Amino acid sequence: MSAKKWKVFDFGPAAYITEEVPISKRKTKDENVTSVKRYKFSSPGKHKSFDFFKKLAPHSPEDLMVHPKKLQELEGWIKTVVQSNKMKPEFLLISGPTGCGKTSAVQILCKALNIELAEWTNPIDMDYDVMKGSGQVAKFMDFFSESKYCSLFGKGNSKKILLIKDFPNAIIRCPEEFFSVLEHISTNSVHPVIFMCTDSTTNEINLQRLLFPDEIMMKHCIAHISFNLCAATLLKKGMKRASDILNACPESFHHPTQTTIDAILASSMGDIRCAMNQLYLACIIGDQNKFVTKLKEGKAGSKRGKNVSTGSIKHMARDEALGLFHGLGRVLNPKRKNEGIAWKLDCDLQKLVDEFSIQPAKFTSFLFENYLKYFGALGDAQKTADILSFSLGLLENWENHELLLMALWTAVSGVMIFNEHKVSKWNQIKAPRKIERRIKSIEEGPRLHPTDGFYYNILTKSSKYPVFK
Amino acid sequence: MSMLWVDKYRPKELSALDYHIQQAEELKNLVEHSDFPHLLVYGPSGAGKKTRIMCILKELFGPGVERLKMEPITVTTPSNKKVEIMTVNSNYHIEINPSDVGIYDRVVVMDLIKNIAQTQQIGMTGNQRDFKVVLLTEVDNLTKDAQHALRRTMEKYSANCRLILCATSLSPVIPAIQSRCLPIRVAAPSVSEIATILQSTCEKEDLELRPELAEQIATAVNGNLRRALLICEVYKMEHGDLSEQVGEPLPIPEPDWKVFVVQTASLITSEQSIENLMAVRERLYELLSNGIPPEIVLKELLTALLMKCDKHIIPQVLREAALYEYRMTQGNKHIVHLEAFVTKFMCLYQRHLKSLMQGF
């Protein structure tokens, strides 16, 4: 065949084996790309010569802001599977929060080890109208079998790894199909496969739990590497690298000041992609002073130990997730706003409850264990104790998730509203106590009710049952 | 170690029971029928639930059920944690107290019973029945999850196994379980019944018990026969003679936890403050972690508090106590409701004291 013939051939819309070059362009998620475009419009024609994300994207494993140990783990896996000559695909599951560098790590490592990486992308609906082709799952299946052919752009002899990040919707609705696909490819395919799942707090879209239950992991010997949030030091390092690159560039961008960078670091919560997007935004916005003053607020907040994402950062910032202690602190030290003779809580209760990243039952028991220390008057404590006891009734007899949230809501608002005489001092947070039975009901010797232990102790002159002082 | 009187003179046969004779007859009839239902035996502590259950088992399977052995069984929770639970079993039955493993009781109920129930009895001879009996104690302490799991198990394996459930109170048991069982209420024996049993027990020990003392003990224990026998034995050990009164009538020894509760009550009335409340919480924790049932703690605490407070606030205190007792039956975190009751009482008490002061 001559090359000319191939040139006129129409490949059709978006082939689903996406090649290395397009992938590195797809560095950011689609919505980010669109927002970037919008900003480009606002300052037309100014930085056309400079592709921000392309420039800042990591190029070698050293540039990756992933913990070295994790990187080593991943590299080890890739090396072993590529070297093994088994005619059976190896599987790896990578999980981790958004923007911690999962995809980049895989891409950069494959590049460094000279391995071809093929990523599955869901065909968009438009394709169906044109092609009237087979269903999504069938195509997904084809992806594995077709992948045994070399790519036209590929170097031919290099090894290949398949990356599944975008799970077909049909599969999410019906995990059994995925299990059968797995079954099929574990016998028919030869290339190692990497699955990538983003951590999620809600159950409905928790892919890892849905698609990779323990028995599946065991059955197909799926290795699992779990990524953590990007550590603060690494994030700092990444920002430094980014600003160094920016500073080295010509005057096409406003160079972010240290204040801006600090504010970005404080509000990105371990999400390096988010941090980079914010940096881009900061660089693009013309009126730098306006941006900085707004950020100063945010920075002051961060000094008090709070992540206040303000004004211009807001629409690019991550949703805030409150840790346990953070959440407890907010609830146990409520802030009030006086409005004439009335007052109200200086916080959005609904937002606060939504931000808790801990089970309602657990949080309520933490509240119960600690609320007394923050109360100054018995009357307040009584009302709160009553509310807690009431919300516990809801918590322990829940029928759906909404009721659980409702119970948490009741408990939190009770503790916050009734604390009229707050004691402001530092208190240690205690974990809820577990009541463990010291006497098991079935033991050697006569079996008695604990209330009769006292007599038993006298009769046998022993101290098998606990003594009260 | 010599056996306690409680164990030594425990009736072994339905015909040897001392009270609720009519019920014993009915139970005997029930056992003779080939179709034996699931049982739910309930009644106050120390009324003889366990004694009756053992009698029923003996009636069902013969003396073989008395050869007991203790055996720890390990079950694995969904989170891969290994939990060990003690069981007492014979060839025909197994006794488990699922609440020993706390929140993991659901796993015990599901796995353990399933394992037992799936093995069918073979080679039946004579009076042997074609089912095994699983005896679950303290069913009222089971979590809701476990109770729902139990409901399913009961239906599924009713061919190979029968459950005998033992509970102090029915209200925490979900209606679905109640309706699947034949409920048997074992009421507490009356004062005279207890006194008679004490007399007969002492006779077997070759001791003479004076009737006043028997009466005194029987009144003090509030229908708890086991405690009556224990007190009687303690009395004998501490004072030697039960037949004659030497000097002043000696007081019945109160158990230490009761004294502890009374002390807690005086702590509550002595001062009403947050600090005191924290001290009370510690004491409540201590009681609960030593296995004193929360409903008994609440009851004893209420009794002790009522002795100390003015009659004007008694109705209100009782109303609050009823509310929190109800809430307590609905869940497993009893300490929260106990504390809520204590704070409520403190507030009522404080308000009452203040109004008294204003009167002067």
mmCIF file of N, CA, C and O in Angstrom, chain B residues 281-330:
data_model
loop_
_atom_site.group_PDB
_atom_site.id
_atom_site.type_symbol
_atom_site.label_atom_id
_atom_site.label_comp_id
_atom_site.label_asym_id
_atom_site.label_seq_id
_atom_site.Cartn_x
_atom_site.Cartn_y
_atom_site.Cartn_z
ATOM 1 N N ARG B 281 -21.546 11.632 84.671
ATOM 2 C CA ARG B 281 -21.380 10.867 83.438
ATOM 3 C C ARG B 281 -20.337 9.763 83.614
ATOM 4 O O ARG B 281 -20.553 8.630 83.192
ATOM 5 N N GLU B 282 -19.233 10.107 84.282
ATOM 6 C CA GLU B 282 -18.205 9.098 84.537
ATOM 7 C C GLU B 282 -18.783 7.906 85.280
ATOM 8 O O GLU B 282 -18.521 6.750 84.971
ATOM 9 N N ARG B 283 -19.599 8.223 86.303
ATOM 10 C CA ARG B 283 -20.164 7.147 87.116
ATOM 11 C C ARG B 283 -21.130 6.294 86.297
ATOM 12 O O ARG B 283 -21.172 5.070 86.436
ATOM 13 N N LEU B 284 -21.891 6.956 85.430
ATOM 14 C CA LEU B 284 -22.821 6.191 84.590
ATOM 15 C C LEU B 284 -22.052 5.263 83.656
ATOM 16 O O LEU B 284 -22.420 4.101 83.472
ATOM 17 N N TYR B 285 -20.970 5.800 83.102
ATOM 18 C CA TYR B 285 -20.135 4.979 82.231
ATOM 19 C C TYR B 285 -19.632 3.752 82.980
ATOM 20 O O TYR B 285 -19.630 2.637 82.463
ATOM 21 N N GLU B 286 -19.210 3.989 84.208
ATOM 22 C CA GLU B 286 -18.670 2.897 85.016
ATOM 23 C C GLU B 286 -19.718 1.798 85.213
ATOM 24 O O GLU B 286 -19.440 0.611 85.044
ATOM 25 N N LEU B 287 -20.935 2.232 85.530
ATOM 26 C CA LEU B 287 -22.011 1.259 85.735
ATOM 27 C C LEU B 287 -22.264 0.454 84.465
ATOM 28 O O LEU B 287 -22.339 -0.776 84.490
ATOM 29 N N LEU B 288 -22.371 1.175 83.348
ATOM 30 C CA LEU B 288 -22.729 0.496 82.102
ATOM 31 C C LEU B 288 -21.627 -0.455 81.663
ATOM 32 O O LEU B 288 -21.895 -1.565 81.209
ATOM 33 N N SER B 289 -20.372 -0.008 81.827
ATOM 34 C CA SER B 289 -19.309 -0.874 81.315
ATOM 35 C C SER B 289 -19.122 -2.099 82.215
ATOM 36 O O SER B 289 -18.477 -3.061 81.807
ATOM 37 N N ASN B 290 -19.681 -2.055 83.414
ATOM 38 C CA ASN B 290 -19.620 -3.260 84.230
ATOM 39 C C ASN B 290 -20.829 -4.149 84.039
ATOM 40 O O ASN B 290 -21.068 -5.078 84.809
ATOM 41 N N GLY B 291 -21.585 -3.843 83.027
ATOM 42 C CA GLY B 291 -22.642 -4.775 82.646
ATOM 43 C C GLY B 291 -23.973 -4.577 83.333
ATOM 44 O O GLY B 291 -24.878 -5.375 83.150
ATOM 45 N N ILE B 292 -24.114 -3.516 84.144
ATOM 46 C CA ILE B 292 -25.424 -3.273 84.748
ATOM 47 C C ILE B 292 -26.342 -2.760 83.636
ATOM 48 O O ILE B 292 -26.024 -1.788 82.969
ATOM 49 N N PRO B 293 -27.469 -3.408 83.407
ATOM 50 C CA PRO B 293 -28.336 -2.996 82.297
ATOM 51 C C PRO B 293 -28.822 -1.560 82.478
ATOM 52 O O PRO B 293 -29.182 -1.174 83.591
ATOM 53 N N PRO B 294 -28.828 -0.777 81.400
ATOM 54 C CA PRO B 294 -29.182 0.643 81.511
ATOM 55 C C PRO B 294 -30.570 0.886 82.076
ATOM 56 O O PRO B 294 -30.772 1.848 82.807
ATOM 57 N N GLU B 295 -31.527 0.012 81.725
ATOM 58 C CA GLU B 295 -32.879 0.268 82.235
ATOM 59 C C GLU B 295 -32.920 0.104 83.759
ATOM 60 O O GLU B 295 -33.640 0.812 84.455
ATOM 61 N N ILE B 296 -32.082 -0.809 84.259
ATOM 62 C CA ILE B 296 -32.023 -0.976 85.719
ATOM 63 C C ILE B 296 -31.333 0.230 86.345
ATOM 64 O O ILE B 296 -31.756 0.730 87.394
ATOM 65 N N VAL B 297 -30.298 0.725 85.679
ATOM 66 C CA VAL B 297 -29.622 1.923 86.192
ATOM 67 C C VAL B 297 -30.626 3.055 86.300
ATOM 68 O O VAL B 297 -30.729 3.724 87.334
ATOM 69 N N LEU B 298 -31.399 3.266 85.223
ATOM 70 C CA LEU B 298 -32.362 4.368 85.227
ATOM 71 C C LEU B 298 -33.391 4.183 86.330
ATOM 72 O O LEU B 298 -33.720 5.116 87.054
ATOM 73 N N LYS B 299 -33.856 2.963 86.481
ATOM 74 C CA LYS B 299 -34.905 2.693 87.464
ATOM 75 C C LYS B 299 -34.398 2.940 88.885
ATOM 76 O O LYS B 299 -35.043 3.619 89.685
ATOM 77 N N GLU B 300 -33.221 2.402 89.167
ATOM 78 C CA GLU B 300 -32.678 2.557 90.515
ATOM 79 C C GLU B 300 -32.345 4.023 90.800
ATOM 80 O O GLU B 300 -32.575 4.516 91.902
ATOM 81 N N LEU B 301 -31.820 4.683 89.764
ATOM 82 C CA LEU B 301 -31.471 6.091 89.932
ATOM 83 C C LEU B 301 -32.731 6.899 90.220
ATOM 84 O O LEU B 301 -32.752 7.746 91.118
ATOM 85 N N LEU B 302 -33.774 6.604 89.480
ATOM 86 C CA LEU B 302 -35.039 7.312 89.658
ATOM 87 C C LEU B 302 -35.570 7.088 91.063
ATOM 88 O O LEU B 302 -35.981 8.031 91.741
ATOM 89 N N THR B 303 -35.537 5.842 91.515
ATOM 90 C CA THR B 303 -36.035 5.540 92.856
ATOM 91 C C THR B 303 -35.251 6.331 93.895
ATOM 92 O O THR B 303 -35.831 6.929 94.811
ATOM 93 N N ALA B 304 -33.932 6.329 93.738
ATOM 94 C CA ALA B 304 -33.096 7.024 94.708
ATOM 95 C C ALA B 304 -33.344 8.524 94.669
ATOM 96 O O ALA B 304 -33.362 9.190 95.711
ATOM 97 N N LEU B 305 -33.565 9.068 93.458
ATOM 98 C CA LEU B 305 -33.781 10.510 93.339
ATOM 99 C C LEU B 305 -35.126 10.906 93.920
ATOM 100 O O LEU B 305 -35.255 11.938 94.575
ATOM 101 N N LEU B 306 -36.137 10.064 93.700
ATOM 102 C CA LEU B 306 -37.473 10.389 94.181
ATOM 103 C C LEU B 306 -37.501 10.477 95.703
ATOM 104 O O LEU B 306 -38.275 11.236 96.272
ATOM 105 N N MET B 307 -36.645 9.674 96.345
ATOM 106 C CA MET B 307 -36.577 9.723 97.805
ATOM 107 C C MET B 307 -36.091 11.093 98.280
ATOM 108 O O MET B 307 -36.369 11.503 99.391
ATOM 109 N N LYS B 308 -35.336 11.746 97.433
ATOM 110 C CA LYS B 308 -34.674 12.968 97.872
ATOM 111 C C LYS B 308 -35.406 14.239 97.470
ATOM 112 O O LYS B 308 -35.049 15.316 97.897
ATOM 113 N N CYS B 309 -36.392 14.120 96.558
ATOM 114 C CA CYS B 309 -36.939 15.387 96.076
ATOM 115 C C CYS B 309 -38.354 15.619 96.592
ATOM 116 O O CYS B 309 -39.039 14.707 97.037
ATOM 117 N N ASP B 310 -38.742 16.858 96.469
ATOM 118 C CA ASP B 310 -40.017 17.312 96.984
ATOM 119 C C ASP B 310 -41.163 16.690 96.201
ATOM 120 O O ASP B 310 -41.044 16.462 95.000
ATOM 121 N N LYS B 311 -42.291 16.473 96.872
ATOM 122 C CA LYS B 311 -43.375 15.779 96.184
ATOM 123 C C LYS B 311 -43.981 16.604 95.056
ATOM 124 O O LYS B 311 -44.617 16.074 94.162
ATOM 125 N N HIS B 312 -43.733 17.931 95.047
ATOM 126 C CA HIS B 312 -44.309 18.762 93.995
ATOM 127 C C HIS B 312 -43.695 18.474 92.632
ATOM 128 O O HIS B 312 -44.351 18.658 91.623
ATOM 129 N N ILE B 313 -42.449 18.101 92.626
ATOM 130 C CA ILE B 313 -41.850 17.909 91.301
ATOM 131 C C ILE B 313 -41.845 16.434 90.874
ATOM 132 O O ILE B 313 -41.455 16.119 89.763
ATOM 133 N N ILE B 314 -42.330 15.563 91.763
ATOM 134 C CA ILE B 314 -42.314 14.135 91.429
ATOM 135 C C ILE B 314 -43.044 13.809 90.115
ATOM 136 O O ILE B 314 -42.499 13.124 89.261
ATOM 137 N N PRO B 315 -44.266 14.344 89.916
ATOM 138 C CA PRO B 315 -44.943 13.973 88.652
ATOM 139 C C PRO B 315 -44.134 14.337 87.421
ATOM 140 O O PRO B 315 -44.037 13.552 86.479
ATOM 141 N N GLN B 316 -43.531 15.521 87.476
ATOM 142 C CA GLN B 316 -42.752 15.966 86.328
ATOM 143 C C GLN B 316 -41.530 15.063 86.103
ATOM 144 O O GLN B 316 -41.221 14.687 84.973
ATOM 145 N N VAL B 317 -40.856 14.716 87.204
ATOM 146 C CA VAL B 317 -39.677 13.854 87.099
ATOM 147 C C VAL B 317 -40.068 12.513 86.499
ATOM 148 O O VAL B 317 -39.385 11.987 85.602
ATOM 149 N N LEU B 318 -41.189 12.003 86.959
ATOM 150 C CA LEU B 318 -41.628 10.697 86.448
ATOM 151 C C LEU B 318 -41.921 10.773 84.961
ATOM 152 O O LEU B 318 -41.580 9.871 84.199
ATOM 153 N N ARG B 319 -42.535 11.886 84.553
ATOM 154 C CA ARG B 319 -42.863 12.015 83.145
ATOM 155 C C ARG B 319 -41.604 12.011 82.290
ATOM 156 O O ARG B 319 -41.511 11.333 81.275
ATOM 157 N N GLU B 320 -40.610 12.772 82.752
ATOM 158 C CA GLU B 320 -39.352 12.829 82.005
ATOM 159 C C GLU B 320 -38.684 11.452 81.967
ATOM 160 O O GLU B 320 -38.182 11.020 80.937
ATOM 161 N N ALA B 321 -38.695 10.785 83.117
ATOM 162 C CA ALA B 321 -38.063 9.464 83.183
ATOM 163 C C ALA B 321 -38.718 8.517 82.184
ATOM 164 O O ALA B 321 -38.033 7.758 81.483
ATOM 165 N N ALA B 322 -40.040 8.614 82.085
ATOM 166 C CA ALA B 322 -40.754 7.733 81.150
ATOM 167 C C ALA B 322 -40.324 8.015 79.723
ATOM 168 O O ALA B 322 -40.080 7.099 78.933
ATOM 169 N N LEU B 323 -40.190 9.315 79.418
ATOM 170 C CA LEU B 323 -39.792 9.703 78.056
ATOM 171 C C LEU B 323 -38.430 9.119 77.713
ATOM 172 O O LEU B 323 -38.244 8.490 76.665
ATOM 173 N N TYR B 324 -37.459 9.321 78.634
ATOM 174 C CA TYR B 324 -36.114 8.871 78.302
ATOM 175 C C TYR B 324 -36.006 7.353 78.340
ATOM 176 O O TYR B 324 -35.212 6.762 77.623
ATOM 177 N N GLU B 325 -36.794 6.730 79.171
ATOM 178 C CA GLU B 325 -36.761 5.263 79.184
ATOM 179 C C GLU B 325 -37.265 4.722 77.849
ATOM 180 O O GLU B 325 -36.705 3.780 77.295
ATOM 181 N N TYR B 326 -38.302 5.398 77.332
ATOM 182 C CA TYR B 326 -38.814 4.965 76.034
ATOM 183 C C TYR B 326 -37.754 5.129 74.955
ATOM 184 O O TYR B 326 -37.503 4.223 74.166
ATOM 185 N N ARG B 327 -37.103 6.292 74.956
ATOM 186 C CA ARG B 327 -36.081 6.527 73.933
ATOM 187 C C ARG B 327 -34.951 5.506 74.055
ATOM 188 O O ARG B 327 -34.365 5.090 73.069
ATOM 189 N N MET B 328 -34.671 5.125 75.290
ATOM 190 C CA MET B 328 -33.581 4.186 75.525
ATOM 191 C C MET B 328 -33.876 2.830 74.886
ATOM 192 O O MET B 328 -32.982 2.172 74.377
ATOM 193 N N THR B 329 -35.164 2.453 74.902
ATOM 194 C CA THR B 329 -35.490 1.150 74.316
ATOM 195 C C THR B 329 -35.350 1.170 72.804
ATOM 196 O O THR B 329 -35.292 0.132 72.175
ATOM 197 N N GLN B 330 -35.291 2.381 72.214
ATOM 198 C CA GLN B 330 -35.261 2.477 70.758
ATOM 199 C C GLN B 330 -33.865 2.360 70.170
ATOM 200 O O GLN B 330 -33.704 2.314 68.972
#
